[in-house]
Amino acid sequence: MPWMEIEIDSSSDWNEEGLEDWALALGAFLTEKGTGLKPEICRSLGYNVVHMGEEGVGALTLRRAERLVLLDGLELKDTVDYDFARFVVRFAGQMGAVGVCASIQSLDERAFWEKIGGVLRPDPVPLEDDVQREKVGIQQLTKFSLLVTYEEEPVLCLEPITVNCHAQGIISLSQRRLEKMYGGNPLGFASWKAVHCPWLISREQWQDFLAYSRLQAFELLAKLVFHSSSI
């Protein structure tokens, strides 16, 4: 499904701690408009989803690492829907987001988002070739969240987590140092597809990206942790 993105020039830091207040504000808006919908928060590693009800405006997903708000399932049918869309954009800026992404289902919806600054983003296409190790890179997103890139395009987001055992392959010195700092527990990464990934990734390609980026990720993460601990 096509989607639009509105860039936000936010001067504030990402404020996910204010998610409860933000959901309450959304609820107050929906109550004032007489929709009867009550937002419910579902928390997951790396992102949070605010569900608006089966018969309502779908869901809002907050992507912490990428500082994005995703709006999915909203049909712009009447004044309330348009007001709600503007409300989301305004509050996303107050939360410190750098963009709002919204799925669109009609030309009228596209025209609305374009009017308030939205840009149409192309649908991802299959990544046909095998993943080449030398084209895989890694960079910091927010805090200790990392981004895996391919040909300098975003592919996966990584979040460091403790795991039960080490993954197969080489364990780097950076990884060993980090694990020692955190009580000796094995460290790994939770992963999810980046919002701006231009490709459809197969399961095998996903595993290749993780394998090829793993050592680079631990080296960068070690630098970030050591830098933050020395401040």
PDB file of C-alpha atoms in Angstrom:
ATOM      1  CA  MET A   1       0.000   0.000   0.000  1.00  0.00           C
ATOM      2  CA  PRO A   2       1.392   3.451  -0.915  1.00  0.00           C
ATOM      3  CA  TRP A   3       2.314   5.745   1.933  1.00  0.00           C
ATOM      4  CA  MET A   4       3.131   9.384   2.498  1.00  0.00           C
ATOM      5  CA  GLU A   5       5.732  10.921   4.748  1.00  0.00           C
ATOM      6  CA  ILE A   6       5.701  14.330   6.367  1.00  0.00           C
ATOM      7  CA  GLU A   7       9.087  15.516   7.588  1.00  0.00           C
ATOM      8  CA  ILE A   8       9.062  17.336  10.916  1.00  0.00           C
ATOM      9  CA  ASP A   9      11.680  19.873  11.926  1.00  0.00           C
ATOM     10  CA  SER A  10      11.591  18.981  15.610  1.00  0.00           C
ATOM     11  CA  SER A  11      13.852  20.850  17.997  1.00  0.00           C
ATOM     12  CA  SER A  12      13.019  18.605  20.975  1.00  0.00           C
ATOM     13  CA  ASP A  13      14.378  15.187  21.921  1.00  0.00           C
ATOM     14  CA  TRP A  14      12.356  12.024  21.402  1.00  0.00           C
ATOM     15  CA  ASN A  15      10.031  11.734  24.405  1.00  0.00           C
ATOM     16  CA  GLU A  16       8.769   8.165  24.522  1.00  0.00           C
ATOM     17  CA  GLU A  17       8.440   8.499  28.295  1.00  0.00           C
ATOM     18  CA  GLY A  18       5.495  10.780  27.530  1.00  0.00           C
ATOM     19  CA  LEU A  19       3.660   8.037  25.663  1.00  0.00           C
ATOM     20  CA  GLU A  20       1.007   7.624  28.362  1.00  0.00           C
ATOM     21  CA  ASP A  21       0.233  11.340  28.328  1.00  0.00           C
ATOM     22  CA  TRP A  22       0.217  11.312  24.548  1.00  0.00           C
ATOM     23  CA  ALA A  23      -2.281   8.433  24.462  1.00  0.00           C
ATOM     24  CA  LEU A  24      -4.470  10.250  26.972  1.00  0.00           C
ATOM     25  CA  ALA A  25      -4.390  13.349  24.776  1.00  0.00           C
ATOM     26  CA  LEU A  26      -5.414  11.258  21.770  1.00  0.00           C
ATOM     27  CA  GLY A  27      -8.208   9.742  23.847  1.00  0.00           C
ATOM     28  CA  ALA A  28      -9.404  13.187  24.908  1.00  0.00           C
ATOM     29  CA  PHE A  29      -9.462  14.274  21.272  1.00  0.00           C
ATOM     30  CA  LEU A  30     -11.445  11.207  20.203  1.00  0.00           C
ATOM     31  CA  THR A  31     -13.859  11.590  23.129  1.00  0.00           C
ATOM     32  CA  GLU A  32     -14.428  15.255  22.327  1.00  0.00           C
ATOM     33  CA  LYS A  33     -15.253  14.291  18.744  1.00  0.00           C
ATOM     34  CA  GLY A  34     -17.722  11.672  19.964  1.00  0.00           C
ATOM     35  CA  THR A  35     -16.012   8.631  18.457  1.00  0.00           C
ATOM     36  CA  GLY A  36     -16.190   6.517  21.622  1.00  0.00           C
ATOM     37  CA  LEU A  37     -12.743   5.041  20.918  1.00  0.00           C
ATOM     38  CA  LYS A  38     -10.229   4.547  23.717  1.00  0.00           C
ATOM     39  CA  PRO A  39      -6.531   4.217  22.772  1.00  0.00           C
ATOM     40  CA  GLU A  40      -4.740   1.146  24.119  1.00  0.00           C
ATOM     41  CA  ILE A  41      -0.943   0.915  24.239  1.00  0.00           C
ATOM     42  CA  CYS A  42       0.904  -2.243  23.219  1.00  0.00           C
ATOM     43  CA  ARG A  43       4.614  -2.092  24.082  1.00  0.00           C
ATOM     44  CA  SER A  44       7.314  -3.954  22.180  1.00  0.00           C
ATOM     45  CA  LEU A  45      11.082  -3.707  21.989  1.00  0.00           C
ATOM     46  CA  GLY A  46      11.976  -0.878  19.628  1.00  0.00           C
ATOM     47  CA  TYR A  47       8.473   0.406  19.027  1.00  0.00           C
ATOM     48  CA  ASN A  48       5.095   0.959  20.671  1.00  0.00           C
ATOM     49  CA  VAL A  49       1.662   0.690  19.106  1.00  0.00           C
ATOM     50  CA  VAL A  50      -1.348   2.778  20.132  1.00  0.00           C
ATOM     51  CA  HIS A  51      -4.468   0.896  18.966  1.00  0.00           C
ATOM     52  CA  MET A  52      -7.538   2.993  18.288  1.00  0.00           C
ATOM     53  CA  GLY A  53     -10.151   0.257  18.053  1.00  0.00           C
ATOM     54  CA  GLU A  54     -11.346  -2.200  15.411  1.00  0.00           C
ATOM     55  CA  GLU A  55     -13.983   0.141  14.031  1.00  0.00           C
ATOM     56  CA  GLY A  56     -11.919   3.281  14.328  1.00  0.00           C
ATOM     57  CA  VAL A  57      -8.854   4.924  12.908  1.00  0.00           C
ATOM     58  CA  GLY A  58      -6.463   1.989  13.054  1.00  0.00           C
ATOM     59  CA  ALA A  59      -3.192   2.236  14.914  1.00  0.00           C
ATOM     60  CA  LEU A  60      -0.294   4.566  15.542  1.00  0.00           C
ATOM     61  CA  THR A  61       3.163   3.027  15.783  1.00  0.00           C
ATOM     62  CA  LEU A  62       5.993   4.900  17.469  1.00  0.00           C
ATOM     63  CA  ARG A  63       9.363   3.800  16.096  1.00  0.00           C
ATOM     64  CA  ARG A  64      11.791   4.870  18.796  1.00  0.00           C
ATOM     65  CA  ALA A  65      15.116   4.314  17.016  1.00  0.00           C
ATOM     66  CA  GLU A  66      14.011   6.088  13.842  1.00  0.00           C
ATOM     67  CA  ARG A  67      11.985   8.758  15.686  1.00  0.00           C
ATOM     68  CA  LEU A  68       8.988   8.153  13.428  1.00  0.00           C
ATOM     69  CA  VAL A  69       5.230   7.989  13.966  1.00  0.00           C
ATOM     70  CA  LEU A  70       3.423   5.591  11.626  1.00  0.00           C
ATOM     71  CA  LEU A  71      -0.303   6.028  11.064  1.00  0.00           C
ATOM     72  CA  ASP A  72      -1.989   2.987   9.545  1.00  0.00           C
ATOM     73  CA  GLY A  73      -5.654   2.238   8.912  1.00  0.00           C
ATOM     74  CA  LEU A  74      -6.979   5.795   8.959  1.00  0.00           C
ATOM     75  CA  GLU A  75      -9.551   6.459   6.234  1.00  0.00           C
ATOM     76  CA  LEU A  76     -10.051  10.151   5.604  1.00  0.00           C
ATOM     77  CA  LYS A  77     -13.807  10.262   5.171  1.00  0.00           C
ATOM     78  CA  ASP A  78     -14.987  13.297   7.104  1.00  0.00           C
ATOM     79  CA  THR A  79     -13.910  16.340   9.068  1.00  0.00           C
ATOM     80  CA  VAL A  80     -13.095  14.331  12.199  1.00  0.00           C
ATOM     81  CA  ASP A  81     -10.625  12.158  10.291  1.00  0.00           C
ATOM     82  CA  TYR A  82      -8.885  15.163   8.754  1.00  0.00           C
ATOM     83  CA  ASP A  83      -8.716  16.914  12.122  1.00  0.00           C
ATOM     84  CA  PHE A  84      -7.310  13.763  13.690  1.00  0.00           C
ATOM     85  CA  ALA A  85      -4.592  13.498  11.018  1.00  0.00           C
ATOM     86  CA  ARG A  86      -3.506  17.090  11.661  1.00  0.00           C
ATOM     87  CA  PHE A  87      -3.639  16.399  15.405  1.00  0.00           C
ATOM     88  CA  VAL A  88      -1.259  13.445  15.015  1.00  0.00           C
ATOM     89  CA  VAL A  89       1.239  15.486  13.014  1.00  0.00           C
ATOM     90  CA  ARG A  90       1.173  18.278  15.587  1.00  0.00           C
ATOM     91  CA  PHE A  91       1.687  15.944  18.531  1.00  0.00           C
ATOM     92  CA  ALA A  92       4.397  13.979  16.745  1.00  0.00           C
ATOM     93  CA  GLY A  93       6.390  17.187  16.566  1.00  0.00           C
ATOM     94  CA  GLN A  94       5.872  17.772  20.276  1.00  0.00           C
ATOM     95  CA  MET A  95       7.135  14.244  20.992  1.00  0.00           C
ATOM     96  CA  GLY A  96      10.345  14.944  19.089  1.00  0.00           C
ATOM     97  CA  ALA A  97       9.554  12.843  16.003  1.00  0.00           C
ATOM     98  CA  VAL A  98      11.331  13.667  12.757  1.00  0.00           C
ATOM     99  CA  GLY A  99       8.533  12.384  10.564  1.00  0.00           C
ATOM    100  CA  VAL A 100       5.001  11.015  10.273  1.00  0.00           C
ATOM    101  CA  CYS A 101       4.317   8.188   7.813  1.00  0.00           C
ATOM    102  CA  ALA A 102       0.735   7.445   6.761  1.00  0.00           C
ATOM    103  CA  SER A 103      -0.752   4.790   4.516  1.00  0.00           C
ATOM    104  CA  ILE A 104      -3.088   6.167   1.849  1.00  0.00           C
ATOM    105  CA  GLN A 105      -6.026   4.536   0.093  1.00  0.00           C
ATOM    106  CA  SER A 106      -7.232   7.147  -2.377  1.00  0.00           C
ATOM    107  CA  LEU A 107      -6.216  10.132  -4.482  1.00  0.00           C
ATOM    108  CA  ASP A 108      -8.138  12.425  -2.116  1.00  0.00           C
ATOM    109  CA  GLU A 109      -6.041  11.188   0.814  1.00  0.00           C
ATOM    110  CA  ARG A 110      -2.871  11.731  -1.173  1.00  0.00           C
ATOM    111  CA  ALA A 111      -3.981  15.278  -1.997  1.00  0.00           C
ATOM    112  CA  PHE A 112      -4.634  15.997   1.691  1.00  0.00           C
ATOM    113  CA  TRP A 113      -1.225  14.770   2.867  1.00  0.00           C
ATOM    114  CA  GLU A 114       0.543  16.605   0.053  1.00  0.00           C
ATOM    115  CA  LYS A 115      -1.252  19.805   1.062  1.00  0.00           C
ATOM    116  CA  ILE A 116       0.284  19.619   4.550  1.00  0.00           C
ATOM    117  CA  GLY A 117       3.753  18.719   3.283  1.00  0.00           C
ATOM    118  CA  GLY A 118       3.592  14.986   2.628  1.00  0.00           C
ATOM    119  CA  VAL A 119       5.772  13.273   0.025  1.00  0.00           C
ATOM    120  CA  LEU A 120       4.786  10.019  -1.687  1.00  0.00           C
ATOM    121  CA  ARG A 121       7.182   7.163  -0.916  1.00  0.00           C
ATOM    122  CA  PRO A 122       7.543   4.291  -3.392  1.00  0.00           C
ATOM    123  CA  ASP A 123       6.586   0.764  -2.413  1.00  0.00           C
ATOM    124  CA  PRO A 124       9.565  -1.503  -1.697  1.00  0.00           C
ATOM    125  CA  VAL A 125      10.663  -3.947  -4.401  1.00  0.00           C
ATOM    126  CA  PRO A 126      12.253  -7.392  -3.965  1.00  0.00           C
ATOM    127  CA  LEU A 127      16.024  -7.471  -3.421  1.00  0.00           C
ATOM    128  CA  GLU A 128      16.853  -9.867  -6.225  1.00  0.00           C
ATOM    129  CA  ASP A 129      20.592 -10.444  -5.769  1.00  0.00           C
ATOM    130  CA  ASP A 130      22.416 -12.233  -2.982  1.00  0.00           C
ATOM    131  CA  VAL A 131      23.547  -9.978  -0.128  1.00  0.00           C
ATOM    132  CA  GLN A 132      27.193  -8.968  -0.547  1.00  0.00           C
ATOM    133  CA  ARG A 133      29.101  -8.598   2.698  1.00  0.00           C
ATOM    134  CA  GLU A 134      31.203  -5.615   1.566  1.00  0.00           C
ATOM    135  CA  LYS A 135      28.066  -3.571   0.881  1.00  0.00           C
ATOM    136  CA  VAL A 136      26.686  -3.997   4.423  1.00  0.00           C
ATOM    137  CA  GLY A 137      27.302  -1.122   6.843  1.00  0.00           C
ATOM    138  CA  ILE A 138      26.290  -0.078  10.345  1.00  0.00           C
ATOM    139  CA  GLN A 139      25.589   3.300  11.953  1.00  0.00           C
ATOM    140  CA  GLN A 140      24.057   4.785  15.094  1.00  0.00           C
ATOM    141  CA  LEU A 141      20.447   5.854  15.238  1.00  0.00           C
ATOM    142  CA  THR A 142      19.362   7.048  18.703  1.00  0.00           C
ATOM    143  CA  LYS A 143      21.249   6.170  21.901  1.00  0.00           C
ATOM    144  CA  PHE A 144      22.256   2.497  21.509  1.00  0.00           C
ATOM    145  CA  SER A 145      19.949   1.690  18.592  1.00  0.00           C
ATOM    146  CA  LEU A 146      21.792   0.836  15.383  1.00  0.00           C
ATOM    147  CA  LEU A 147      20.937   0.853  11.687  1.00  0.00           C
ATOM    148  CA  VAL A 148      22.103  -1.775   9.211  1.00  0.00           C
ATOM    149  CA  THR A 149      22.550  -0.341   5.723  1.00  0.00           C
ATOM    150  CA  TYR A 150      23.055  -1.920   2.309  1.00  0.00           C
ATOM    151  CA  GLU A 151      24.564   0.158  -0.458  1.00  0.00           C
ATOM    152  CA  GLU A 152      24.094   3.018   2.058  1.00  0.00           C
ATOM    153  CA  GLU A 153      20.313   2.439   2.134  1.00  0.00           C
ATOM    154  CA  PRO A 154      18.538   1.563   5.435  1.00  0.00           C
ATOM    155  CA  VAL A 155      17.627  -2.106   5.871  1.00  0.00           C
ATOM    156  CA  LEU A 156      17.280  -3.190   9.508  1.00  0.00           C
ATOM    157  CA  CYS A 157      17.194  -1.583  12.947  1.00  0.00           C
ATOM    158  CA  LEU A 158      19.049  -3.298  15.796  1.00  0.00           C
ATOM    159  CA  GLU A 159      18.495  -3.041  19.532  1.00  0.00           C
ATOM    160  CA  PRO A 160      21.039  -4.699  21.903  1.00  0.00           C
ATOM    161  CA  ILE A 161      19.506  -7.302  24.249  1.00  0.00           C
ATOM    162  CA  THR A 162      20.687 -10.044  26.590  1.00  0.00           C
ATOM    163  CA  VAL A 163      20.241 -13.565  25.220  1.00  0.00           C
ATOM    164  CA  ASN A 164      20.571 -17.133  26.502  1.00  0.00           C
ATOM    165  CA  CYS A 165      23.484 -18.178  24.306  1.00  0.00           C
ATOM    166  CA  HIS A 166      25.886 -16.823  21.732  1.00  0.00           C
ATOM    167  CA  ALA A 167      24.995 -16.838  18.066  1.00  0.00           C
ATOM    168  CA  GLN A 168      27.106 -18.990  15.792  1.00  0.00           C
ATOM    169  CA  GLY A 169      30.218 -17.356  14.419  1.00  0.00           C
ATOM    170  CA  ILE A 170      33.102 -15.278  15.695  1.00  0.00           C
ATOM    171  CA  ILE A 171      32.778 -13.521  19.050  1.00  0.00           C
ATOM    172  CA  SER A 172      34.609 -10.210  18.823  1.00  0.00           C
ATOM    173  CA  LEU A 173      36.747  -8.651  21.529  1.00  0.00           C
ATOM    174  CA  SER A 174      34.305  -5.740  21.638  1.00  0.00           C
ATOM    175  CA  GLN A 175      31.473  -8.168  22.331  1.00  0.00           C
ATOM    176  CA  ARG A 176      33.424  -9.878  25.129  1.00  0.00           C
ATOM    177  CA  ARG A 177      34.196  -6.528  26.772  1.00  0.00           C
ATOM    178  CA  LEU A 178      30.558  -5.482  26.602  1.00  0.00           C
ATOM    179  CA  GLU A 179      29.344  -8.774  28.025  1.00  0.00           C
ATOM    180  CA  LYS A 180      31.825  -8.478  30.892  1.00  0.00           C
ATOM    181  CA  MET A 181      30.481  -5.008  31.687  1.00  0.00           C
ATOM    182  CA  TYR A 182      26.930  -6.385  31.806  1.00  0.00           C
ATOM    183  CA  GLY A 183      27.550  -9.256  34.196  1.00  0.00           C
ATOM    184  CA  GLY A 184      28.865 -11.747  31.667  1.00  0.00           C
ATOM    185  CA  ASN A 185      25.505 -12.437  30.025  1.00  0.00           C
ATOM    186  CA  PRO A 186      25.606 -13.100  26.251  1.00  0.00           C
ATOM    187  CA  LEU A 187      24.511 -10.116  24.188  1.00  0.00           C
ATOM    188  CA  GLY A 188      22.608 -10.149  20.926  1.00  0.00           C
ATOM    189  CA  PHE A 189      20.339  -7.882  18.904  1.00  0.00           C
ATOM    190  CA  ALA A 190      16.612  -7.619  18.405  1.00  0.00           C
ATOM    191  CA  SER A 191      15.958  -6.672  14.795  1.00  0.00           C
ATOM    192  CA  TRP A 192      13.151  -5.234  12.715  1.00  0.00           C
ATOM    193  CA  LYS A 193      12.890  -3.831   9.213  1.00  0.00           C
ATOM    194  CA  ALA A 194      13.672  -0.135   8.832  1.00  0.00           C
ATOM    195  CA  VAL A 195      10.755   2.012   7.736  1.00  0.00           C
ATOM    196  CA  HIS A 196      12.675   3.429   4.773  1.00  0.00           C
ATOM    197  CA  CYS A 197      14.046   0.116   3.510  1.00  0.00           C
ATOM    198  CA  PRO A 198      13.588   0.203  -0.288  1.00  0.00           C
ATOM    199  CA  TRP A 199      13.492  -3.599  -0.623  1.00  0.00           C
ATOM    200  CA  LEU A 200      11.391  -6.578   0.325  1.00  0.00           C
ATOM    201  CA  ILE A 201      13.745  -8.821   2.299  1.00  0.00           C
ATOM    202  CA  SER A 202      13.489 -12.599   2.350  1.00  0.00           C
ATOM    203  CA  ARG A 203      14.146 -14.573   5.536  1.00  0.00           C
ATOM    204  CA  GLU A 204      17.483 -15.771   4.163  1.00  0.00           C
ATOM    205  CA  GLN A 205      18.542 -12.237   3.243  1.00  0.00           C
ATOM    206  CA  TRP A 206      17.493 -11.030   6.704  1.00  0.00           C
ATOM    207  CA  GLN A 207      19.800 -13.600   8.288  1.00  0.00           C
ATOM    208  CA  ASP A 208      22.637 -12.596   5.949  1.00  0.00           C
ATOM    209  CA  PHE A 209      22.276  -8.943   6.958  1.00  0.00           C
ATOM    210  CA  LEU A 210      22.414  -9.898  10.626  1.00  0.00           C
ATOM    211  CA  ALA A 211      25.432 -12.147  10.135  1.00  0.00           C
ATOM    212  CA  TYR A 212      27.380  -9.628   8.030  1.00  0.00           C
ATOM    213  CA  SER A 213      26.651  -6.660  10.303  1.00  0.00           C
ATOM    214  CA  ARG A 214      27.127  -8.389  13.658  1.00  0.00           C
ATOM    215  CA  LEU A 215      30.826  -7.736  14.260  1.00  0.00           C
ATOM    216  CA  GLN A 216      30.551  -4.150  13.009  1.00  0.00           C
ATOM    217  CA  ALA A 217      27.555  -3.620  15.295  1.00  0.00           C
ATOM    218  CA  PHE A 218      29.392  -4.793  18.407  1.00  0.00           C
ATOM    219  CA  GLU A 219      32.403  -2.628  17.598  1.00  0.00           C
ATOM    220  CA  LEU A 220      30.233   0.480  17.176  1.00  0.00           C
ATOM    221  CA  LEU A 221      28.146  -0.369  20.239  1.00  0.00           C
ATOM    222  CA  ALA A 222      31.307  -0.767  22.335  1.00  0.00           C
ATOM    223  CA  LYS A 223      32.466   2.705  21.299  1.00  0.00           C
ATOM    224  CA  LEU A 224      29.058   4.183  22.181  1.00  0.00           C
ATOM    225  CA  VAL A 225      28.940   2.476  25.582  1.00  0.00           C
ATOM    226  CA  PHE A 226      32.504   3.386  26.518  1.00  0.00           C
ATOM    227  CA  HIS A 227      31.956   6.987  25.416  1.00  0.00           C
ATOM    228  CA  SER A 228      28.769   7.323  27.460  1.00  0.00           C
ATOM    229  CA  SER A 229      30.358   5.742  30.557  1.00  0.00           C
ATOM    230  CA  SER A 230      33.300   8.151  30.391  1.00  0.00           C
ATOM    231  CA  ILE A 231      31.115  11.273  30.337  1.00  0.00           C
TER     232      ILE A 231
END
